PDB file of C-alpha atoms in Angstrom:
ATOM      1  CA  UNK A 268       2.840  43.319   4.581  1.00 38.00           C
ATOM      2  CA  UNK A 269       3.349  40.529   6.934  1.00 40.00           C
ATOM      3  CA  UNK A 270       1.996  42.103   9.898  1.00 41.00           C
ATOM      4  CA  UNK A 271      -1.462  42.693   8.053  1.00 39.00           C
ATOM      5  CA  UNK A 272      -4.341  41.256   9.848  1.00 41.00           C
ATOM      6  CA  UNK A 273      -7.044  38.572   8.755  1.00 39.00           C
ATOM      7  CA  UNK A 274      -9.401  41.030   8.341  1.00 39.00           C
ATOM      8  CA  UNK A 275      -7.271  43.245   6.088  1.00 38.00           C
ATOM      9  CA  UNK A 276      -6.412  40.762   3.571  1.00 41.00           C
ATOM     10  CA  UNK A 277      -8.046  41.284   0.118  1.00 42.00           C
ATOM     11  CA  UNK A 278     -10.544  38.958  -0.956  1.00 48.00           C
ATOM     12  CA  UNK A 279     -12.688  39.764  -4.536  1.00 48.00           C
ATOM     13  CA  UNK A 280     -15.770  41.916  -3.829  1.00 46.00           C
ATOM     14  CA  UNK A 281     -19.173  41.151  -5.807  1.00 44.00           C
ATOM     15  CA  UNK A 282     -18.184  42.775  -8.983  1.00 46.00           C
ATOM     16  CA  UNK A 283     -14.856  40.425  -8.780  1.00 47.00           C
ATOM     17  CA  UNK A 284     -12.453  43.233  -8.017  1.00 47.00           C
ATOM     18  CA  UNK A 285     -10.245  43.011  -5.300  1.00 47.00           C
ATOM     19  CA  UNK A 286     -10.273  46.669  -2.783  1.00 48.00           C
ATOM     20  CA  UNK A 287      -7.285  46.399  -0.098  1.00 53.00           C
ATOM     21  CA  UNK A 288      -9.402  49.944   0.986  1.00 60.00           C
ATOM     22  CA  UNK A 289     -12.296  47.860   2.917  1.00 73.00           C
ATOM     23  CA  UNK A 290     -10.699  45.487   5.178  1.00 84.00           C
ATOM     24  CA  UNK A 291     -12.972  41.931   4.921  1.00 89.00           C
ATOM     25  CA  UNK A 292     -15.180  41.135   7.677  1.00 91.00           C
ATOM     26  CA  UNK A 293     -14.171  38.514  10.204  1.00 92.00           C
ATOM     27  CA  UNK A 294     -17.475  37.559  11.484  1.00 93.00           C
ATOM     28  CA  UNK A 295     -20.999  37.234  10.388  1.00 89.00           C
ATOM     29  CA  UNK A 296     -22.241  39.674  12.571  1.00 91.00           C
ATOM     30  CA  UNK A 297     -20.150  42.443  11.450  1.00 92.00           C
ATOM     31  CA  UNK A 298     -21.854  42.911   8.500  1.00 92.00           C
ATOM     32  CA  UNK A 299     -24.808  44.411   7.650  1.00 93.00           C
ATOM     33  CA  UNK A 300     -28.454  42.984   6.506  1.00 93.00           C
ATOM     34  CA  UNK A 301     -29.177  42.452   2.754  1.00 91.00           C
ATOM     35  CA  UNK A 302     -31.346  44.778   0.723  1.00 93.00           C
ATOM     36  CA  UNK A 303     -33.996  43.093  -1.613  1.00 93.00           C
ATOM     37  CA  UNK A 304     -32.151  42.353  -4.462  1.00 93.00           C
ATOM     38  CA  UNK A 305     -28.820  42.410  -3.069  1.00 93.00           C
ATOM     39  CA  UNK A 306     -26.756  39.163  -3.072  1.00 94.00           C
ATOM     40  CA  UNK A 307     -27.302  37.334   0.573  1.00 94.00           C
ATOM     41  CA  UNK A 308     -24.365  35.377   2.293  1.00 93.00           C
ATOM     42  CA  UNK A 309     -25.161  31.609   1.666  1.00 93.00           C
ATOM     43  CA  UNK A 310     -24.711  30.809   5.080  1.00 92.00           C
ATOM     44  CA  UNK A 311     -26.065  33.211   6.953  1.00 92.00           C
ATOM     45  CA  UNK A 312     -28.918  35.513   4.768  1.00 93.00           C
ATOM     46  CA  UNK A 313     -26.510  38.759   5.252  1.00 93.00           C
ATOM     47  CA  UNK A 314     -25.509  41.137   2.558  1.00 93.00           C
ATOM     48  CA  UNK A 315     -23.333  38.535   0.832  1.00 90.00           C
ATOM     49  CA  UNK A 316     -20.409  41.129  -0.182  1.00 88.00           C
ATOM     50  CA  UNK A 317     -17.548  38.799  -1.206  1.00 89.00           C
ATOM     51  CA  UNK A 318     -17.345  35.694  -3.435  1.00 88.00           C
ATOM     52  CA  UNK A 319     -15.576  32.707  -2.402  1.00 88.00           C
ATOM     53  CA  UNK A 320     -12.942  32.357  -4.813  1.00 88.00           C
ATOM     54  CA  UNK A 321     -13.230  28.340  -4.200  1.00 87.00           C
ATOM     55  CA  UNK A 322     -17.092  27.815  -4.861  1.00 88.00           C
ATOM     56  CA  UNK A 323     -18.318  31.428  -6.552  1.00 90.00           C
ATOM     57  CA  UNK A 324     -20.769  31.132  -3.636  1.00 93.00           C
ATOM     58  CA  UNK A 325     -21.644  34.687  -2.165  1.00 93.00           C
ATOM     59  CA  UNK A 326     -20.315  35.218   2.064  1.00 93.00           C
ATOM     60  CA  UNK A 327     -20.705  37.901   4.183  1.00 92.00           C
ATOM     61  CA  UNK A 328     -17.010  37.314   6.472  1.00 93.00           C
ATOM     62  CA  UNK A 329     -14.372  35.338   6.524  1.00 93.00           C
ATOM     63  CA  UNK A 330     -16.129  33.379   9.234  1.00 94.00           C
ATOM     64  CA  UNK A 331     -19.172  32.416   6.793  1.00 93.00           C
ATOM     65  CA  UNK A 332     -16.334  31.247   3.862  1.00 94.00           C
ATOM     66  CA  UNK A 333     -14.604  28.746   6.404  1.00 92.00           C
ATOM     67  CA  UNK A 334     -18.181  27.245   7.650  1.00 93.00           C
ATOM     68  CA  UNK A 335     -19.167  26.907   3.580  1.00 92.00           C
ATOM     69  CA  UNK A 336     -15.239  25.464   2.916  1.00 92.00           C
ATOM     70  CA  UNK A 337     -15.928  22.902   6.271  1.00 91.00           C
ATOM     71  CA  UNK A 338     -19.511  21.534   4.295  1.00 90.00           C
ATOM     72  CA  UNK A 339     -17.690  20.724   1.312  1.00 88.00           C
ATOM     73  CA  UNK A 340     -17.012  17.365   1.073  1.00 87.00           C
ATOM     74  CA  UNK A 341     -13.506  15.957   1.746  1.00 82.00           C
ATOM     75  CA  UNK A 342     -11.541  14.891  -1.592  1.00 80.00           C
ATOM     76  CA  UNK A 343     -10.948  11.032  -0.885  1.00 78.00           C
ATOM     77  CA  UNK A 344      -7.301  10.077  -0.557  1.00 79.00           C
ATOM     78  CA  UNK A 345      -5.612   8.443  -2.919  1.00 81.00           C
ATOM     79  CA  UNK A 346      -4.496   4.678  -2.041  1.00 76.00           C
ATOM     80  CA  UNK A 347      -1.408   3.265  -3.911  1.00 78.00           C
ATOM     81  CA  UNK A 348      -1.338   0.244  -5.561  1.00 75.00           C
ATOM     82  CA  UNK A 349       0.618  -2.367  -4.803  1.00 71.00           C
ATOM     83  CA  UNK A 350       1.744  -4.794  -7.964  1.00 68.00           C
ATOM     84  CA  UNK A 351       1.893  -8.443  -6.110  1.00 60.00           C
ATOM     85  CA  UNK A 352       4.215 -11.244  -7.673  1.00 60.00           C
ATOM     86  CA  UNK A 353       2.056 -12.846 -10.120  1.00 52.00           C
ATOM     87  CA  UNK A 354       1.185 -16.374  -9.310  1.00 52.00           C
ATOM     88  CA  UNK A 355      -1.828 -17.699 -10.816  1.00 51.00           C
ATOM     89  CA  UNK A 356      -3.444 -20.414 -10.871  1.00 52.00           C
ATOM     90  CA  UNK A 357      -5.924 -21.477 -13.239  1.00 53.00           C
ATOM     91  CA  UNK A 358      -8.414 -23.494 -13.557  1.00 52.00           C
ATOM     92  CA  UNK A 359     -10.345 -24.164 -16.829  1.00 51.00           C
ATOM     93  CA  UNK A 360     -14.518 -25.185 -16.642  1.00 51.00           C
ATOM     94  CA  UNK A 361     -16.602 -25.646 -20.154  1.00 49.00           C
ATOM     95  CA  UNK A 362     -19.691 -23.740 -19.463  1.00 48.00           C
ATOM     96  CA  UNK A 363     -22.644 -25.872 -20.061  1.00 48.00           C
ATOM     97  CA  UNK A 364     -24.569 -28.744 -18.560  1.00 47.00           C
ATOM     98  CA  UNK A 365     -22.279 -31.546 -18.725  1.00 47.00           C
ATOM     99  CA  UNK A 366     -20.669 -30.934 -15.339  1.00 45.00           C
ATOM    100  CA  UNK A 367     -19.213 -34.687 -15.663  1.00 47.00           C
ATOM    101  CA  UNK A 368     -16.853 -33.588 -18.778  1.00 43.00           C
ATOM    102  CA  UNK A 369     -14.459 -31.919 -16.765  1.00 57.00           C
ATOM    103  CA  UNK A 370     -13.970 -32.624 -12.273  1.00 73.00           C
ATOM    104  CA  UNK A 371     -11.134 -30.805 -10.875  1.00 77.00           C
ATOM    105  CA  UNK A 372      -8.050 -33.076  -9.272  1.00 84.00           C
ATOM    106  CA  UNK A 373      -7.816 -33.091  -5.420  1.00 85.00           C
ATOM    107  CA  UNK A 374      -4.651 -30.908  -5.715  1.00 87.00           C
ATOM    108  CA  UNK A 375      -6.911 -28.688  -7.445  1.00 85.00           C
ATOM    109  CA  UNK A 376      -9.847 -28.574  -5.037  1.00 85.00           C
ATOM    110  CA  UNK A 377      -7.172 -28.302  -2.026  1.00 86.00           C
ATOM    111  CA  UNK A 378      -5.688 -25.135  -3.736  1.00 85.00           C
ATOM    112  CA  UNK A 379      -8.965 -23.687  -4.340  1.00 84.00           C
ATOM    113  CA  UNK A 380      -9.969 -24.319  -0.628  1.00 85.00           C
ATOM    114  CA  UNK A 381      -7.010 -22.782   0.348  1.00 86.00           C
ATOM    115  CA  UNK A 382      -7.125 -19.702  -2.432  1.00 85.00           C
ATOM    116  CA  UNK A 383     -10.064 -18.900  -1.068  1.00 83.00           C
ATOM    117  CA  UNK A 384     -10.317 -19.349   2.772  1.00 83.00           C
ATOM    118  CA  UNK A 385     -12.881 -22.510   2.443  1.00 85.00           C
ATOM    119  CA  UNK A 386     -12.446 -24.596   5.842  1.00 85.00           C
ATOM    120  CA  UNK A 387     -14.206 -27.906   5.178  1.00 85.00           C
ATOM    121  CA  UNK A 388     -14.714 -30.789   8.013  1.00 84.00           C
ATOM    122  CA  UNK A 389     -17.062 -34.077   7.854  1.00 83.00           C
ATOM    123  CA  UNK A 390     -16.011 -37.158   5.917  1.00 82.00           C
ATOM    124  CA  UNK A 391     -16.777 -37.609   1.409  1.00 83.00           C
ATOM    125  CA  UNK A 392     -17.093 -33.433   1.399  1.00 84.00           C
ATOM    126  CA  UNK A 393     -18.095 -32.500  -2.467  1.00 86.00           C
ATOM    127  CA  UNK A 394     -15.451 -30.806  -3.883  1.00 87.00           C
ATOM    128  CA  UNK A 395     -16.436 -27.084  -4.803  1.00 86.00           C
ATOM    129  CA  UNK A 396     -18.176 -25.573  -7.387  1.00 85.00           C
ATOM    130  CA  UNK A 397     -16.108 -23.055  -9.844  1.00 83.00           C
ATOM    131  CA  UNK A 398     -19.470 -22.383 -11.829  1.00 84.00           C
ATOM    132  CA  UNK A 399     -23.409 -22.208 -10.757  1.00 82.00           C
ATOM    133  CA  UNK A 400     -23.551 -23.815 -14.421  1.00 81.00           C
ATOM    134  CA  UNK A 401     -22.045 -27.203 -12.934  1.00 80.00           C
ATOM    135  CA  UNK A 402     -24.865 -27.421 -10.157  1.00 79.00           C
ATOM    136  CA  UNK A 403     -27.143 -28.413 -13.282  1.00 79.00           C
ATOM    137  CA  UNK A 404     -30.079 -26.658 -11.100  1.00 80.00           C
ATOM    138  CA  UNK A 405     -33.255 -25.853 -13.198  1.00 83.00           C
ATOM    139  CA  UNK A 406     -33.234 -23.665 -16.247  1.00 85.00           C
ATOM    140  CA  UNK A 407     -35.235 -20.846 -14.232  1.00 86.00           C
ATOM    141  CA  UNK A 408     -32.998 -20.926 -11.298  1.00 83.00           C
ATOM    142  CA  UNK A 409     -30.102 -20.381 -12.792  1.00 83.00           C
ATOM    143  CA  UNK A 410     -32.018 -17.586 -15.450  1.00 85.00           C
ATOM    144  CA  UNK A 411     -33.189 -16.311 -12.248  1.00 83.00           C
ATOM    145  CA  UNK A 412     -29.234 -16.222 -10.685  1.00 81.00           C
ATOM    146  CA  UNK A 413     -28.066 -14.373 -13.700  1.00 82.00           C
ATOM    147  CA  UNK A 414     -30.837 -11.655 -13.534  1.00 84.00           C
ATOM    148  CA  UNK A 415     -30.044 -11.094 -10.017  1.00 82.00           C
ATOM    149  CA  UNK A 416     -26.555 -10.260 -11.019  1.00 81.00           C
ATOM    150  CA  UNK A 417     -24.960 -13.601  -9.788  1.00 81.00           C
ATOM    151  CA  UNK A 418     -22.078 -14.289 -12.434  1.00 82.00           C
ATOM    152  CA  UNK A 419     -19.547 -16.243 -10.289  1.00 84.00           C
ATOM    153  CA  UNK A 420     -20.193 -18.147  -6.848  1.00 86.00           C
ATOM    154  CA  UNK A 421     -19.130 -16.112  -3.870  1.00 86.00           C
ATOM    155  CA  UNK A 422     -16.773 -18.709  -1.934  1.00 86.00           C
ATOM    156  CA  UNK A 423     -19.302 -20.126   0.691  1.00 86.00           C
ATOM    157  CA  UNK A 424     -21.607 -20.677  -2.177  1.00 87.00           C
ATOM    158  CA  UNK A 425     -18.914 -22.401  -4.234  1.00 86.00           C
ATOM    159  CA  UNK A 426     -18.654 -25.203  -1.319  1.00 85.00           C
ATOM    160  CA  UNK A 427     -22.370 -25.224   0.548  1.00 86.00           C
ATOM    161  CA  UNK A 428     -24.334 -25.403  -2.995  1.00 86.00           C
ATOM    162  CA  UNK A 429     -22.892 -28.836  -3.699  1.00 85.00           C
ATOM    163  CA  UNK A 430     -22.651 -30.223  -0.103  1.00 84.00           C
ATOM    164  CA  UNK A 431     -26.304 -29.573   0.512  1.00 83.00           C
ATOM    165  CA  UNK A 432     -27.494 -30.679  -3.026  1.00 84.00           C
ATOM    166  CA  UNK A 433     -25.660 -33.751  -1.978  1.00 83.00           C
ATOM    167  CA  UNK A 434     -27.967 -33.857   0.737  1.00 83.00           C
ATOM    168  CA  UNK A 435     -25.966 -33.136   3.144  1.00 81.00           C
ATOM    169  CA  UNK A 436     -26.801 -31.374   6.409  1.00 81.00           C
ATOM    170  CA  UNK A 437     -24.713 -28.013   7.086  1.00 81.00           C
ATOM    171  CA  UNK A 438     -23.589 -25.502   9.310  1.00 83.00           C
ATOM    172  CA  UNK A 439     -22.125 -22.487   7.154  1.00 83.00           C
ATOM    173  CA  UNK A 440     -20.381 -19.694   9.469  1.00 82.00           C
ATOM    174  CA  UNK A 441     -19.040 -16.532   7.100  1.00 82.00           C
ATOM    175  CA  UNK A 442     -19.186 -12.936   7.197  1.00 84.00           C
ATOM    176  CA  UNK A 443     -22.122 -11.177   6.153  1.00 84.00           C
ATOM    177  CA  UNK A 444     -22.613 -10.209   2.678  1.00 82.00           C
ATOM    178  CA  UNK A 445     -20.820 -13.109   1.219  1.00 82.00           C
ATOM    179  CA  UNK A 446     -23.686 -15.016  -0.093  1.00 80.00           C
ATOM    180  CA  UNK A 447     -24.749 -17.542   2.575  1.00 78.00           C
ATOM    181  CA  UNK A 448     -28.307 -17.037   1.989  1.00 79.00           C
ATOM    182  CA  UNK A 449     -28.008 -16.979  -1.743  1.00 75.00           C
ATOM    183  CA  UNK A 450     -26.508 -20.607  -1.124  1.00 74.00           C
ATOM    184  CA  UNK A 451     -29.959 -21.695  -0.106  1.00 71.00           C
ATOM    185  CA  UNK A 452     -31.607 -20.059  -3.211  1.00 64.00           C
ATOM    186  CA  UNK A 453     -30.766 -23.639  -5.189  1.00 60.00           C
ATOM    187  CA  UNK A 454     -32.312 -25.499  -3.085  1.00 60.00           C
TER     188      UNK A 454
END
């Protein structure tokens, strides 16, 4: 049994019955040319005499199942996930206009810069934003924010919104995709 060649191995025949009698074909070109109404090899048009027992597809050889098993895509790898000590920090906003009601502490707006990677130089820098509600921009704007799917400010949008509605004049370096044209949006 062990000494049995590729070819010889079993594999189910079109009516799903397995013959150890016909050895498989290896290649493509050892079989034969379908017959109108005869099931053709997906891959290659020939008389598709075996079905793949991992798709159901119809192949002609052995050589035809591994090129239709090759175009299948890859299953994606499973990542673990890592629990990480819980240390959070939060930090409370009331949603509404009144951004006044409620200013975070300077410990607070250091931690946040930190939390989130925001490197800020020039002298009075406006501390960041936690909500686009506290920007009090225009009632369309920030309609116009949530239709576009903008729930939370990215960070470079939680520091470069308030800095340049302060007036200010900036130079915003980040990666893209994080929102740096967005910023200028609520303008």
């Amino acid at each position: 049994m062990g000494d049995e060649s590729q070819s010889e191995r079993s594999i189910a025949n079109s009516n799903g019955v397995e013959s150890e009698a016909d050895p498989v074909k290896d290649k493509c070109w050892q079989q034969r040319e379908a017959e109108p109404g005869e099931p053709r090899c997906v891959i290659c048009g020939r008389y598709g005499e075996y079905i793949c027992d991992e798709t159901d597809d119809d192949v002609c050889s052995i050589e035809c199942k591994q090129t239709l098993l090759n175009r299948l895509p890859k299953p994606k790898p499973v990542i673990p996930t890592v629990k990480l000590p819980a240390q959070d920090e939060c930090i409370y906003v009331r949603d509404g206009h009144d951004s006044h009601s409620h200013r975070l502490t300077d410990t607070q707006i250091e931690s946040l810069r930190r939390k989130i990677d925001i490197e800020v130089r020039g002298a009075s820098v406006p501390p960041p934003i936690v909500a686009f509600a506290s920007c009090e921009l225009a009632q369309k704007l920030q309609q116009n924010l949530e239709l576009a799917g903008y729930d939370i400010p990215t960070p470079v949008q939680m520091q470069a919104i308030p800095a340049a509605l302060s007036g200010r004049d900036l130079l915003v370096s980040a990666a893209t995709g994080t929102g740096k044209t967005a910023s200028f949006w609520c303008l």
